[in-house]
CSV table of C-alpha atoms in Angstrom, one decimal:
chain,number,residue,atom,x,y,z
A,1032,MET,CA,113.5,83.8,120.3
A,1033,LYS,CA,113.3,87.4,120.9
A,1034,ALA,CA,116.4,89.6,120.8
A,1035,ILE,CA,116.3,93.0,122.5
A,1036,VAL,CA,119.0,95.3,121.0
A,1037,THR,CA,119.6,98.6,123.0
A,1038,VAL,CA,121.5,101.3,121.2
A,1039,MET,CA,123.0,104.2,123.1
A,1040,LEU,CA,125.3,107.1,122.2
A,1041,LYS,CA,128.8,106.4,123.4
A,1042,THR,CA,130.0,108.1,126.5
A,1043,GLY,CA,131.3,111.5,125.6
A,1044,VAL,CA,129.1,111.9,122.6
A,1045,LEU,CA,126.8,114.9,123.0
A,1046,ASP,CA,123.2,113.8,123.6
A,1047,PRO,CA,120.9,116.8,123.1
A,1048,GLN,CA,117.8,114.7,123.3
A,1049,GLY,CA,118.8,113.4,126.7
A,1050,LYS,CA,119.7,116.9,127.9
A,1051,ALA,CA,116.3,118.3,126.8
A,1052,ILE,CA,114.5,115.5,128.6
A,1053,GLY,CA,116.5,116.1,131.7
A,1054,GLN,CA,115.7,119.8,131.6
A,1055,ALA,CA,112.0,119.0,131.0
A,1056,LEU,CA,112.0,116.7,134.1
A,1057,VAL,CA,113.5,119.5,136.2
A,1058,GLY,CA,110.9,121.9,134.8
A,1059,LEU,CA,108.2,119.5,135.9
A,1060,GLY,CA,109.4,119.7,139.4
A,1061,PHE,CA,111.4,116.5,139.7
A,1062,SER,CA,114.4,116.9,142.0
A,1063,GLY,CA,117.7,115.0,142.0
A,1064,VAL,CA,117.8,114.4,138.3
A,1065,GLY,CA,121.3,113.9,137.0
A,1066,GLU,CA,122.5,113.1,133.5
A,1067,VAL,CA,119.8,111.7,131.1
A,1068,ARG,CA,120.9,109.6,128.1
A,1069,ALA,CA,118.4,108.8,125.3
A,1070,GLY,CA,118.7,105.7,123.1
A,1071,LYS,CA,116.7,103.3,121.1
A,1072,VAL,CA,115.6,99.8,121.6
A,1073,LEU,CA,114.6,97.2,119.0
A,1074,GLU,CA,112.7,94.0,119.9
A,1075,ILE,CA,113.3,91.5,117.1
A,1076,GLU,CA,111.5,88.2,116.8
A,1077,LEU,CA,113.9,85.6,115.4
A,1078,ALA,CA,113.2,82.1,114.1
A,1079,GLU,CA,116.5,81.0,115.5
A,1080,THR,CA,116.0,78.8,118.6
A,1081,ASP,CA,119.6,78.6,119.9
A,1082,PRO,CA,120.3,81.4,122.3
A,1083,VAL,CA,124.0,81.7,121.3
A,1084,ALA,CA,123.2,81.8,117.6
A,1085,ALA,CA,120.3,84.2,118.1
A,1086,ARG,CA,122.7,86.6,120.1
A,1087,ALA,CA,125.3,86.3,117.3
A,1088,GLN,CA,122.7,87.1,114.7
A,1089,ALA,CA,121.4,90.1,116.7
A,1090,GLU,CA,124.9,91.4,117.2
A,1091,GLU,CA,125.5,91.2,113.5
A,1092,MET,CA,122.3,93.1,112.8
A,1093,ALA,CA,123.3,95.8,115.2
A,1094,ARG,CA,126.7,96.2,113.6
A,1095,LYS,CA,125.4,96.2,110.1
A,1096,LEU,CA,122.2,98.3,110.5
A,1097,LEU,CA,120.9,99.2,113.9
A,1098,ALA,CA,123.9,101.0,115.4
A,1099,ASN,CA,126.3,103.6,114.0
A,1100,MET,CA,129.4,102.1,115.5
A,1101,VAL,CA,131.3,105.5,115.2
A,1102,ILE,CA,129.1,107.2,117.8
A,1103,GLU,CA,126.9,104.5,119.3
A,1104,SER,CA,127.4,101.3,121.3
A,1105,PHE,CA,124.8,98.5,121.7
A,1106,ARG,CA,124.0,95.6,124.0
A,1107,VAL,CA,121.9,92.5,123.2
A,1108,GLU,CA,119.6,90.5,125.4
A,1109,VAL,CA,118.1,87.3,124.2
A,1110,ALA,CA,114.9,85.9,125.8
B,927,MET,CA,120.8,105.3,141.4
B,928,LYS,CA,120.3,104.8,137.7
B,929,ALA,CA,116.8,104.3,136.3
B,930,ILE,CA,116.4,102.7,132.9
B,931,VAL,CA,113.0,103.5,131.4
B,932,THR,CA,112.0,101.6,128.2
B,933,VAL,CA,109.1,102.9,126.3
B,934,MET,CA,107.4,100.8,123.6
B,935,LEU,CA,104.3,101.2,121.5
B,936,LYS,CA,101.5,99.1,122.9
B,937,THR,CA,100.7,95.8,121.2
B,938,GLY,CA,98.3,96.5,118.3
B,939,VAL,CA,99.6,100.0,117.7
B,940,LEU,CA,101.1,100.2,114.2
B,941,ASP,CA,104.9,100.6,114.3
B,942,PRO,CA,106.1,101.7,110.9
B,943,GLN,CA,109.7,102.3,112.2
B,944,GLY,CA,109.9,98.7,113.4
B,945,LYS,CA,108.4,97.5,110.1
B,946,ALA,CA,110.9,99.4,108.1
B,947,ILE,CA,113.8,98.1,110.1
B,948,GLY,CA,112.5,94.5,109.7
B,949,GLN,CA,112.3,94.9,105.9
B,950,ALA,CA,115.8,96.4,105.9
B,951,LEU,CA,117.1,93.4,107.8
B,952,VAL,CA,115.5,91.0,105.3
B,953,GLY,CA,117.0,93.2,102.5
B,954,LEU,CA,120.4,92.8,104.0
B,955,GLY,CA,120.0,89.0,103.8
B,956,PHE,CA,119.1,88.1,107.4
B,957,SER,CA,116.7,85.2,107.5
B,958,GLY,CA,114.1,84.2,110.1
B,959,VAL,CA,113.3,87.8,111.0
B,960,GLY,CA,109.8,88.1,112.4
B,961,GLU,CA,108.1,91.1,113.9
B,962,VAL,CA,110.4,94.1,114.8
B,963,ARG,CA,109.2,96.7,117.3
B,964,ALA,CA,111.1,99.9,117.9
B,965,GLY,CA,111.0,101.9,121.1
B,966,LYS,CA,113.1,104.3,123.1
B,967,VAL,CA,115.1,104.0,126.2
B,968,LEU,CA,116.1,106.7,128.7
B,969,GLU,CA,118.9,106.2,131.3
B,970,ILE,CA,118.3,108.6,134.1
B,971,GLU,CA,120.8,109.3,136.9
B,972,LEU,CA,118.8,109.9,140.1
B,973,ALA,CA,120.1,111.3,143.4
B,974,GLU,CA,117.6,109.0,145.2
B,975,THR,CA,119.4,106.1,146.9
B,976,ASP,CA,116.4,104.0,147.8
B,977,PRO,CA,115.6,101.5,145.0
B,978,VAL,CA,111.8,101.5,145.8
B,979,ALA,CA,111.6,105.3,145.8
B,980,ALA,CA,113.8,105.6,142.7
B,981,ARG,CA,111.5,103.2,140.8
B,982,ALA,CA,108.5,105.2,142.0
B,983,GLN,CA,110.1,108.4,140.8
B,984,ALA,CA,111.0,107.0,137.4
B,985,GLU,CA,107.5,105.6,136.9
B,986,GLU,CA,106.0,109.0,137.7
B,987,MET,CA,108.5,110.6,135.1
B,988,ALA,CA,107.4,108.0,132.6
B,989,ARG,CA,103.7,108.7,133.1
B,990,LYS,CA,104.1,112.5,133.1
B,991,LEU,CA,106.6,113.0,130.3
B,992,LEU,CA,108.5,110.0,128.8
B,993,ALA,CA,105.6,107.9,127.6
B,994,ASN,CA,102.3,108.7,125.9
B,995,MET,CA,100.1,106.4,127.9
B,996,VAL,CA,97.4,106.3,125.1
B,997,ILE,CA,99.6,104.4,122.7
B,998,GLU,CA,102.8,103.5,124.6
B,999,SER,CA,103.6,101.3,127.6
B,1000,PHE,CA,106.8,101.5,129.7
B,1001,ARG,CA,108.9,99.4,132.0
B,1002,VAL,CA,111.4,100.6,134.6
B,1003,GLU,CA,114.6,98.9,135.7
B,1004,VAL,CA,116.6,100.4,138.6
B,1005,ALA,CA,120.3,99.7,139.1
């Protein structure tokens, strides 16, 4: 199965990369641009075939390696 | 509306970051880890209220700034 782990900075944590992208979009002439938040996404191929077990494994990966739980949160999709 | 733009390296483009993460996961004892691909995700608040127009605007942002179309592909979700 494929697990997609999306890691974002928690709400309230300053996101200078997102802010810079937002300013660049405005500079390019895009209007109506509000807050921009930048994060990372990991697509992980897993040998596990059970969706529940695959999700549990991906969540453990996120907690142990992929996300810094002090300042980041994550969500997992399994497909 | 909120647009979520996910930018990934195209298939076939070497992804050293993904490879390093995959090796780290194996090193941590995770089994059954196949290919890992790393990408970025941008969550953009848009003033636009029409989903079709918001998606079109986010796609234009991706083509102009967020993705390098030579080596990266993107997908847009609107919520």
